[in-house]
Tab-separated table of C-alpha atoms and ligand atoms in Angstrom:
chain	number	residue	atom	x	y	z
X	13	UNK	CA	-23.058	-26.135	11.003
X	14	UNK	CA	-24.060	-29.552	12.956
X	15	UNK	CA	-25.628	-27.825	15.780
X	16	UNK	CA	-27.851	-25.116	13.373
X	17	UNK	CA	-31.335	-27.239	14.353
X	18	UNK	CA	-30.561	-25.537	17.974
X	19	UNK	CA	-29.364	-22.201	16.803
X	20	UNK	CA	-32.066	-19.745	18.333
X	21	UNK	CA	-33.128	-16.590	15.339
X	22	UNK	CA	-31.466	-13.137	15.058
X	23	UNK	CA	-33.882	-10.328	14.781
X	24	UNK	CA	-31.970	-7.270	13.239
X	25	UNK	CA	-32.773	-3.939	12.976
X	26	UNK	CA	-30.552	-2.072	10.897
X	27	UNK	CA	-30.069	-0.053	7.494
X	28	UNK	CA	-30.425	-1.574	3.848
X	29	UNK	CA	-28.391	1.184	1.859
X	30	UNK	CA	-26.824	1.413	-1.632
X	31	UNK	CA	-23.646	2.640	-0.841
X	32	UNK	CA	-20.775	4.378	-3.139
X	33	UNK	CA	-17.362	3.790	-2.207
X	34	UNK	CA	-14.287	5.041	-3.224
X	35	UNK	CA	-10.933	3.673	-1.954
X	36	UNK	CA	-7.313	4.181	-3.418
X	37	UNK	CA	-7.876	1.463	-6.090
X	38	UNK	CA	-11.212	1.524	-7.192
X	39	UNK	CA	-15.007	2.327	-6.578
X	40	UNK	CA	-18.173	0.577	-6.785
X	41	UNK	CA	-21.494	2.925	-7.272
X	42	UNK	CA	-24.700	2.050	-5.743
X	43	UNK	CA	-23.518	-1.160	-4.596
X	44	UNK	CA	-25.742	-2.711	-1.459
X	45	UNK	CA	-24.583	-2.231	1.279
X	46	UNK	CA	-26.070	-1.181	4.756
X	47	UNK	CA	-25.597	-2.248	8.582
X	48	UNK	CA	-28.630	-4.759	8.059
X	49	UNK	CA	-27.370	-6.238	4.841
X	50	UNK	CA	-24.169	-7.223	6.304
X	51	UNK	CA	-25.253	-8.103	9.699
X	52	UNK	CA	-27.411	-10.610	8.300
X	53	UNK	CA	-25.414	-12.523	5.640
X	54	UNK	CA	-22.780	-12.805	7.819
X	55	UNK	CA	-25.148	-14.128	10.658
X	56	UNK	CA	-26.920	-16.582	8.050
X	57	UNK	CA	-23.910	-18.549	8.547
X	58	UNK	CA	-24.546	-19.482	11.912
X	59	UNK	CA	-28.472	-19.139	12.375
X	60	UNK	CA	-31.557	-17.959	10.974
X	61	UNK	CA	-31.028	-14.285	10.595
X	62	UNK	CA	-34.546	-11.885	10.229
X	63	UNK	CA	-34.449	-8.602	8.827
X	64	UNK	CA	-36.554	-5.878	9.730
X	65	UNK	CA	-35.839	-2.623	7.590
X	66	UNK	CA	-37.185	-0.230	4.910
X	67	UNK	CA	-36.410	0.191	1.064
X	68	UNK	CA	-37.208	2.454	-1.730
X	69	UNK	CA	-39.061	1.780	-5.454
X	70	UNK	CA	-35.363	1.963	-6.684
X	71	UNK	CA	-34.192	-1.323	-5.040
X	72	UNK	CA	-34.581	-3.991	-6.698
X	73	UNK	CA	-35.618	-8.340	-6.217
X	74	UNK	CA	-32.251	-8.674	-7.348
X	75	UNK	CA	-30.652	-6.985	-4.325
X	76	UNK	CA	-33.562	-8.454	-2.176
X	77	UNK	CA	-32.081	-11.757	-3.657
X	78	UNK	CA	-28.478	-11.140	-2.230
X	79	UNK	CA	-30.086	-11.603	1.601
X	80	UNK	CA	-32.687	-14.277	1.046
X	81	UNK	CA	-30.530	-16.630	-1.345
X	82	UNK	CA	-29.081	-16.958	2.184
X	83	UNK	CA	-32.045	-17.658	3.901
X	84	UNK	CA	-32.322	-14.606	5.370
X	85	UNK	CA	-35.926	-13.958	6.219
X	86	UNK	CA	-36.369	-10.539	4.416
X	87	UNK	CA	-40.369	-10.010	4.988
X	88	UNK	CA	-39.770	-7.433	7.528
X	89	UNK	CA	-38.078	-5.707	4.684
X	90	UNK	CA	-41.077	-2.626	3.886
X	91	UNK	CA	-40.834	-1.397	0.096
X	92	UNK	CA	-41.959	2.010	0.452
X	93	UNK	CA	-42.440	5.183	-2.086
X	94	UNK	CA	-39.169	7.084	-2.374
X	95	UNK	CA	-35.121	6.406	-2.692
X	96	UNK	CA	-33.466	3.933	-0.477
X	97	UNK	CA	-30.853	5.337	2.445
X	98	UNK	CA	-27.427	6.455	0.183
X	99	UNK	CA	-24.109	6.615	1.763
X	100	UNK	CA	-20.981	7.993	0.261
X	101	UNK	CA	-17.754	7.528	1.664
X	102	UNK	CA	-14.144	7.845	0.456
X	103	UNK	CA	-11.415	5.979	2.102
X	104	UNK	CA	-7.645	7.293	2.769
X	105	UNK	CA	-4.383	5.947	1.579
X	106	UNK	CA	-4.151	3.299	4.684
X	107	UNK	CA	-7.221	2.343	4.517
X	108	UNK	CA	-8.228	2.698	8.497
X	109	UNK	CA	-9.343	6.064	7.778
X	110	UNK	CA	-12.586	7.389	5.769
X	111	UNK	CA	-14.599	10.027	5.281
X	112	UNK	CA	-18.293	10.295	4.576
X	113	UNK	CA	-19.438	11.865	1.597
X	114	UNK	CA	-23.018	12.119	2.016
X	115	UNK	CA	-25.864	10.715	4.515
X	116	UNK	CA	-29.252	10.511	2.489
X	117	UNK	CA	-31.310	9.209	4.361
X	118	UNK	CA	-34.376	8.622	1.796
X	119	UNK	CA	-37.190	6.997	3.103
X	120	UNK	CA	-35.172	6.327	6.845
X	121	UNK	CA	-36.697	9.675	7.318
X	122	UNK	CA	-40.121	9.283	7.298
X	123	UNK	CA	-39.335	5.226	8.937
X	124	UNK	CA	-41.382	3.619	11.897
X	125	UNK	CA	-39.864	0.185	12.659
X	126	UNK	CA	-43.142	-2.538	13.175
X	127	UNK	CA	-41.172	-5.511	14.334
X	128	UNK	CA	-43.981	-8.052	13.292
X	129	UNK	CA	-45.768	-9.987	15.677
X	130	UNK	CA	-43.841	-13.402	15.002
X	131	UNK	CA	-40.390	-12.038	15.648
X	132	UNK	CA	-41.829	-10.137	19.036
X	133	UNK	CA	-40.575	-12.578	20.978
X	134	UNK	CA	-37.222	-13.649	19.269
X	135	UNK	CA	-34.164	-13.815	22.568
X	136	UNK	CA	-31.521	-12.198	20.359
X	137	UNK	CA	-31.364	-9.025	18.772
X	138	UNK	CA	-28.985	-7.065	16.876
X	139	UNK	CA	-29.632	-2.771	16.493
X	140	UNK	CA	-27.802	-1.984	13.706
X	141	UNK	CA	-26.402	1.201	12.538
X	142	UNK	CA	-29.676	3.122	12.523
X	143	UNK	CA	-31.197	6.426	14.131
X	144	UNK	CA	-30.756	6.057	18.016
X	145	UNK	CA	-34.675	6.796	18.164
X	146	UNK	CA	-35.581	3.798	15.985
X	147	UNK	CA	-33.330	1.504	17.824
X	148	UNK	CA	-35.441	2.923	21.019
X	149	UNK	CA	-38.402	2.477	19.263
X	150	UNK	CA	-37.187	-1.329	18.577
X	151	UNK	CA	-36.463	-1.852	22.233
X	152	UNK	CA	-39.964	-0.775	22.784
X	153	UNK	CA	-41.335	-3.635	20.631
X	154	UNK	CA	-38.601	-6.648	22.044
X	155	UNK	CA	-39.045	-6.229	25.891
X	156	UNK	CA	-38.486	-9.759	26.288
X	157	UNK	CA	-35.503	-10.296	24.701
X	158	UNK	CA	-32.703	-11.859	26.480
X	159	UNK	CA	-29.502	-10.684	25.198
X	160	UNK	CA	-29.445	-7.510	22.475
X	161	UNK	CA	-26.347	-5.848	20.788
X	162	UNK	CA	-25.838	-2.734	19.130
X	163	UNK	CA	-23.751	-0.870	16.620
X	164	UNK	CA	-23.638	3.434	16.102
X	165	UNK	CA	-21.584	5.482	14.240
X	166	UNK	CA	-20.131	8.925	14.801
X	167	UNK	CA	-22.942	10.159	12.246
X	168	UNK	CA	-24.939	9.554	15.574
X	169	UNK	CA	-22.746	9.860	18.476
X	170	UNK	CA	-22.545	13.753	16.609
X	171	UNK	CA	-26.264	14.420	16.017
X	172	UNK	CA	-28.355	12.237	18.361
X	173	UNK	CA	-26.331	11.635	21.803
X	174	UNK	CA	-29.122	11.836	24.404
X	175	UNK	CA	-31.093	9.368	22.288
X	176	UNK	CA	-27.959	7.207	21.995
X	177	UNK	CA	-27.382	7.292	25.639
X	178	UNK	CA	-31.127	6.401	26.400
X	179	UNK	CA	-30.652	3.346	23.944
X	180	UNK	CA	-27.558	2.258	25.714
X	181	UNK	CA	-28.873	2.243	28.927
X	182	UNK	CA	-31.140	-0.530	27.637
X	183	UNK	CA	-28.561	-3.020	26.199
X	184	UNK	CA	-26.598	-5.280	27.106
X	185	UNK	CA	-23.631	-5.024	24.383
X	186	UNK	CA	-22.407	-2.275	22.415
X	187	UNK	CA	-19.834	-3.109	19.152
X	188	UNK	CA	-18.267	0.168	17.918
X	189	UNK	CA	-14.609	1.094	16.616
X	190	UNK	CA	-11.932	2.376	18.576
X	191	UNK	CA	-12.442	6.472	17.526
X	192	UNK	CA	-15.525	6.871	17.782
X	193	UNK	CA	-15.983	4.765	21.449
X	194	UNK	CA	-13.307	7.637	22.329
X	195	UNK	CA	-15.687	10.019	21.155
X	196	UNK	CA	-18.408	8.718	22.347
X	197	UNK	CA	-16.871	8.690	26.041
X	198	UNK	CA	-14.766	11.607	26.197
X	199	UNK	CA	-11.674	9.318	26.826
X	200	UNK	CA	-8.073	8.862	25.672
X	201	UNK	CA	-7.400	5.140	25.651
X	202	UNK	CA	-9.024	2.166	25.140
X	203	UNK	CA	-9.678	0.659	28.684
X	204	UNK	CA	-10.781	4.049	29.737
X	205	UNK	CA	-13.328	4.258	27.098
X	206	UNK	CA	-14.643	0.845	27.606
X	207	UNK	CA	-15.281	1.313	31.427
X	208	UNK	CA	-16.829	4.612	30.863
X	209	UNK	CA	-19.281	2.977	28.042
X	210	UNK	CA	-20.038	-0.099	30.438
X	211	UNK	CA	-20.741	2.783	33.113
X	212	UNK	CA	-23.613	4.228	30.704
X	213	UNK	CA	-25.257	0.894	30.645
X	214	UNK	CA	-24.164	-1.920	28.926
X	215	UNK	CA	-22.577	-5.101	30.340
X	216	UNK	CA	-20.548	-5.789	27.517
X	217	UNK	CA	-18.521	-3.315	25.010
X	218	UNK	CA	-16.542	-4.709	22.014
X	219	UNK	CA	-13.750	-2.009	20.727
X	220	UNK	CA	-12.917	-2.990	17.579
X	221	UNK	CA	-9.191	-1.596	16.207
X	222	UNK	CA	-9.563	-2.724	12.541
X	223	UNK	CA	-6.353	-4.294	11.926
X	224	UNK	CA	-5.173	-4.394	15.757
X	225	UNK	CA	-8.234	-6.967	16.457
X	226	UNK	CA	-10.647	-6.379	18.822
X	227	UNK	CA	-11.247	-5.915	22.796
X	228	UNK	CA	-14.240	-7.247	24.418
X	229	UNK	CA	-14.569	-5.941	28.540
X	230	UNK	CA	-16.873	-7.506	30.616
X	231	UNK	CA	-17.391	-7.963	34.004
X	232	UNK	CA	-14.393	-9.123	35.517
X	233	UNK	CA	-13.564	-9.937	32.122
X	234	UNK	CA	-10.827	-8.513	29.065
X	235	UNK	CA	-10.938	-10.559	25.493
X	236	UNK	CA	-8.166	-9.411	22.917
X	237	UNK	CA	-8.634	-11.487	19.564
X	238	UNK	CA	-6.315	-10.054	16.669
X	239	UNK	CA	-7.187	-9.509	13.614
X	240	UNK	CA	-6.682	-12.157	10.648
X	241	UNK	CA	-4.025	-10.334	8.061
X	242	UNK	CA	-4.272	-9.786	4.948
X	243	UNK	CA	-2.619	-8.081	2.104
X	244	UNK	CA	-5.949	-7.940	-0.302
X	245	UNK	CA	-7.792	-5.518	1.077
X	246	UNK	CA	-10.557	-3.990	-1.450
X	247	UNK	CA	-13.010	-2.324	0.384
X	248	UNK	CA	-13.449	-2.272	4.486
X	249	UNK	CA	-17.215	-0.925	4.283
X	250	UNK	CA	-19.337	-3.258	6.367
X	251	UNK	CA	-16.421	-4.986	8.076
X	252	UNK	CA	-18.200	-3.676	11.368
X	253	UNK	CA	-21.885	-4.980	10.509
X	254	UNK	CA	-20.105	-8.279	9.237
X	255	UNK	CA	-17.944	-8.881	12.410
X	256	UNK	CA	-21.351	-8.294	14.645
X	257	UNK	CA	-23.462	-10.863	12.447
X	258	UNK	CA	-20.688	-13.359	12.826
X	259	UNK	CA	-20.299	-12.634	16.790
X	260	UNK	CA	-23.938	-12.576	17.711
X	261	UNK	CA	-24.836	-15.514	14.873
X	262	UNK	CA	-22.199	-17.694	16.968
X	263	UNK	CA	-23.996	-16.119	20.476
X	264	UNK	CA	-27.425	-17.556	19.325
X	265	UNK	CA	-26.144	-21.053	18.113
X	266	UNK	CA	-24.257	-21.645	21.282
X	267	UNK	CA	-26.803	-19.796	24.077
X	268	UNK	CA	-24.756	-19.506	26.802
X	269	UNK	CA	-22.511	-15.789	27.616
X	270	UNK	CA	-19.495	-18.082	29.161
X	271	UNK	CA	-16.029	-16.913	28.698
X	272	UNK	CA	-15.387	-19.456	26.215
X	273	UNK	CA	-18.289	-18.600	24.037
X	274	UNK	CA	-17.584	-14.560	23.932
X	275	UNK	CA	-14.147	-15.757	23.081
X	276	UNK	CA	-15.389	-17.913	19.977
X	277	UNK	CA	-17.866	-15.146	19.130
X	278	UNK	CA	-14.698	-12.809	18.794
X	279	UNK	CA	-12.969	-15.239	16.535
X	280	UNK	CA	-16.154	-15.734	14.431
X	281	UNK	CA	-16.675	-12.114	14.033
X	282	UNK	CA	-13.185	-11.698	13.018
X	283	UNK	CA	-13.166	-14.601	10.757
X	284	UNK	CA	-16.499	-13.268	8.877
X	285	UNK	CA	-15.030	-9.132	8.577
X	286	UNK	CA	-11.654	-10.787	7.454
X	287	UNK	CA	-13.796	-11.965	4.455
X	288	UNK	CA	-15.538	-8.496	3.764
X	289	UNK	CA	-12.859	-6.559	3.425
X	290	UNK	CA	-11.584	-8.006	0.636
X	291	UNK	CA	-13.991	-7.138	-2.045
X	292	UNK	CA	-16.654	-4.491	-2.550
X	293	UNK	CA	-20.081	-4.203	-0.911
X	294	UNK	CA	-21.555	-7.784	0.145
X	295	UNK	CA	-19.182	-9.436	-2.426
X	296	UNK	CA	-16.619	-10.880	0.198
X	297	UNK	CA	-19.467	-12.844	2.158
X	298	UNK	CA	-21.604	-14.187	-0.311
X	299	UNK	CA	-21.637	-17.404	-1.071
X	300	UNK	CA	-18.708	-18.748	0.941
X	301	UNK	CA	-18.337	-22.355	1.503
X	302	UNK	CA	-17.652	-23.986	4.747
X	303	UNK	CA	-14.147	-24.994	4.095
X	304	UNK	CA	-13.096	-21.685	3.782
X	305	UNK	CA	-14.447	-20.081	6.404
X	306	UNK	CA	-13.187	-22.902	8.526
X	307	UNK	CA	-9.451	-22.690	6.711
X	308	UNK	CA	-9.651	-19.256	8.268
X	309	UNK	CA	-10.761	-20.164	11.852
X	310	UNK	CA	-7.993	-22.196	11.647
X	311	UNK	CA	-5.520	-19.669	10.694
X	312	UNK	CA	-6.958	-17.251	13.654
X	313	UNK	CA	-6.303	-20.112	16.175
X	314	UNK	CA	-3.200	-20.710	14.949
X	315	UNK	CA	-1.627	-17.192	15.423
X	316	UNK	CA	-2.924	-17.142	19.347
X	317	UNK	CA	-2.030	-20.943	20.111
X	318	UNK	CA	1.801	-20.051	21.841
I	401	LIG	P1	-19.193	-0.141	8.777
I	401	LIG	O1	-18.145	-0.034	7.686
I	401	LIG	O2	-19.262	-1.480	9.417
I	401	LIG	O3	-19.107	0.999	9.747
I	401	LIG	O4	-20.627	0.019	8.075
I	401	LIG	C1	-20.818	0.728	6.903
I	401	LIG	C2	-22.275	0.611	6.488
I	401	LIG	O5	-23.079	1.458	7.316
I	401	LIG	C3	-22.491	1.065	5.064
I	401	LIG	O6	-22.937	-0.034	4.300
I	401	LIG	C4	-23.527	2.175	5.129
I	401	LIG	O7	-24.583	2.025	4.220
I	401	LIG	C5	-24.045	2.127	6.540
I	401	LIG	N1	-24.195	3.465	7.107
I	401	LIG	C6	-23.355	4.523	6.943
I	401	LIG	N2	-23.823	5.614	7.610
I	401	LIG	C7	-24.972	5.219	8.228
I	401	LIG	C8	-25.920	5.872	9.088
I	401	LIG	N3	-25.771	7.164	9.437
I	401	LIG	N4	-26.976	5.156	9.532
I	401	LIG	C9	-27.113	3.871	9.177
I	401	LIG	N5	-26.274	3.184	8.384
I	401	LIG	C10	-25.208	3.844	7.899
């Protein structure tokens, strides 16, 4: 990226998990995965991504190695006594659908998030998939920030609501798939999900609809990017995490919210996810060259360019 030297730092808050993953044609076991994992390779793309999150004695400088062989500054990354967060999930036929398996949450349990003193005052933050009370907790820690996004799950929509609702009164984006922003608002349709979300507090709401693209609503404001197609898809665990690393990486490297910029963050979002889905865990985002990450820019354009 020519314009990196400007890029302003991503501080994300998020889960570092091994996850297990079955889908119609295969599995991976203990693979890394985790909203903070993704979030941040993805982002490393477009600025200098810092992770703040917790581990167990079972993971290992090789994983470590998967994040900071990108540059992603991992020393907010605690090593503590116990196993690291587990999810197991198995996906349907389609693919659009999963179930989870298991939520151990290891040592998230006993987890206080100390954003260190250096990041404290870093403008753009990203709450991953985490605890609705830890993202709070964040908040607490990053008054000054100027723009921050978040991600939940139905895990939390389903167990922690009021403390969801108190974080979302604080932010000023939300990212979050089409079901569970349905859930999450007690509504039947898209548009009527998004204005009831943007009612609880943020100014921006991205629905994303997995292989029907993505929404964002704003004020005044309705951004529909579609979704790049593909017929290898391995594995769609993380594509959420990726596409908000690749939308808020291209937020911090540009600055400014304009129209044109939250369209471009939807396109780089959707770019980066296109690239996850195709192999397991943080396989499809690793190590990707420029060229083919701007091949596929190019083949989003091209589809919307009538
Ligand atoms: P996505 O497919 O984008 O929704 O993200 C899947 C990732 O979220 C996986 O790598 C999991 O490790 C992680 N994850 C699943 N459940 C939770 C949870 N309850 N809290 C935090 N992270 C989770």
């Amino acid at each position: 990226m020519s314009s990196q030297q400007q890029a302003q730092p991503l501080l994300i808050v998020g889960s570092v998990a091994f996850d297990s993953v079955e889908t119609p044609t295969g599995r991976a076991d203990m693979a890394l995965g985790g909203s903070a994992s993704f979030v941040s390779i993805a982002a490393s793309y477009f600025t200098q991504a810092l992770v703040v999150g917790v581990v167990g004695d079972d993971f290992e400088a090789h994983h470590m190695a998967r994040m900071s062989d990108h540059g992603v500054d991992v020393r907010g990354i605690e090593k503590t006594r116990g196993k690291t967060f587990h999810w197991r999930g198995r996906y349907h036929e389609d693919l659009n659908n999963r179930d989870t398996l298991e939520t151990a949450l290891n040592v998230f349990q006993h987890f206080n998030p100390i954003i260190p003193e250096a990041y404290r005052g870093t403008p753009y933050v990203m709450l991953g998939n985490i605890d609705p009370k830890l993202q709070l907790s964040v908040l607490e820690q990053t008054k000054g920030a100027r723009f921050v996004g978040m991600d939940t799950m139905n895990f939390w929509i389903d167990t922690a609501r009021e403390a969801l609702h108190d974080v979302l009164s604080h932010v000023d984006l939300l990212f979050i798939n089409d079901e569970e922003a349905m859930q999450l608002a007690d509504q039947w349709t898209v548009l009527g999900a998004a204005e009831a979300i943007r009612a609880m507090g943020p100014k921006y709401v991205v629905i994303k609809r997995g292989e029907f693209g993505s929404v964002l609503f704003g004020p005044d404001l309705t951004l529909f990017v579609p979704a790049v197609l593909l017929t290898n898809v391995v594995d769609p665990t993380g594509a959420g995490d990726t596409f908000a690393g690749g939308f808020m990486g291209h937020i911090c490297k540009t600055g400014e919210l304009t129209r044109s910029n939250l369209a471009q963050a939807l396109a780089w979002g959707t770019v980066m996810a296109s690239f996850t889905v195709e192999a397991f865990s943080v396989d499809g985002i690793c190590n990707l060259s420029r060229e083919k990450i701007d091949a596929r820019h190019r083949q989003l354009l091209d589809m919307v360019r009538y």
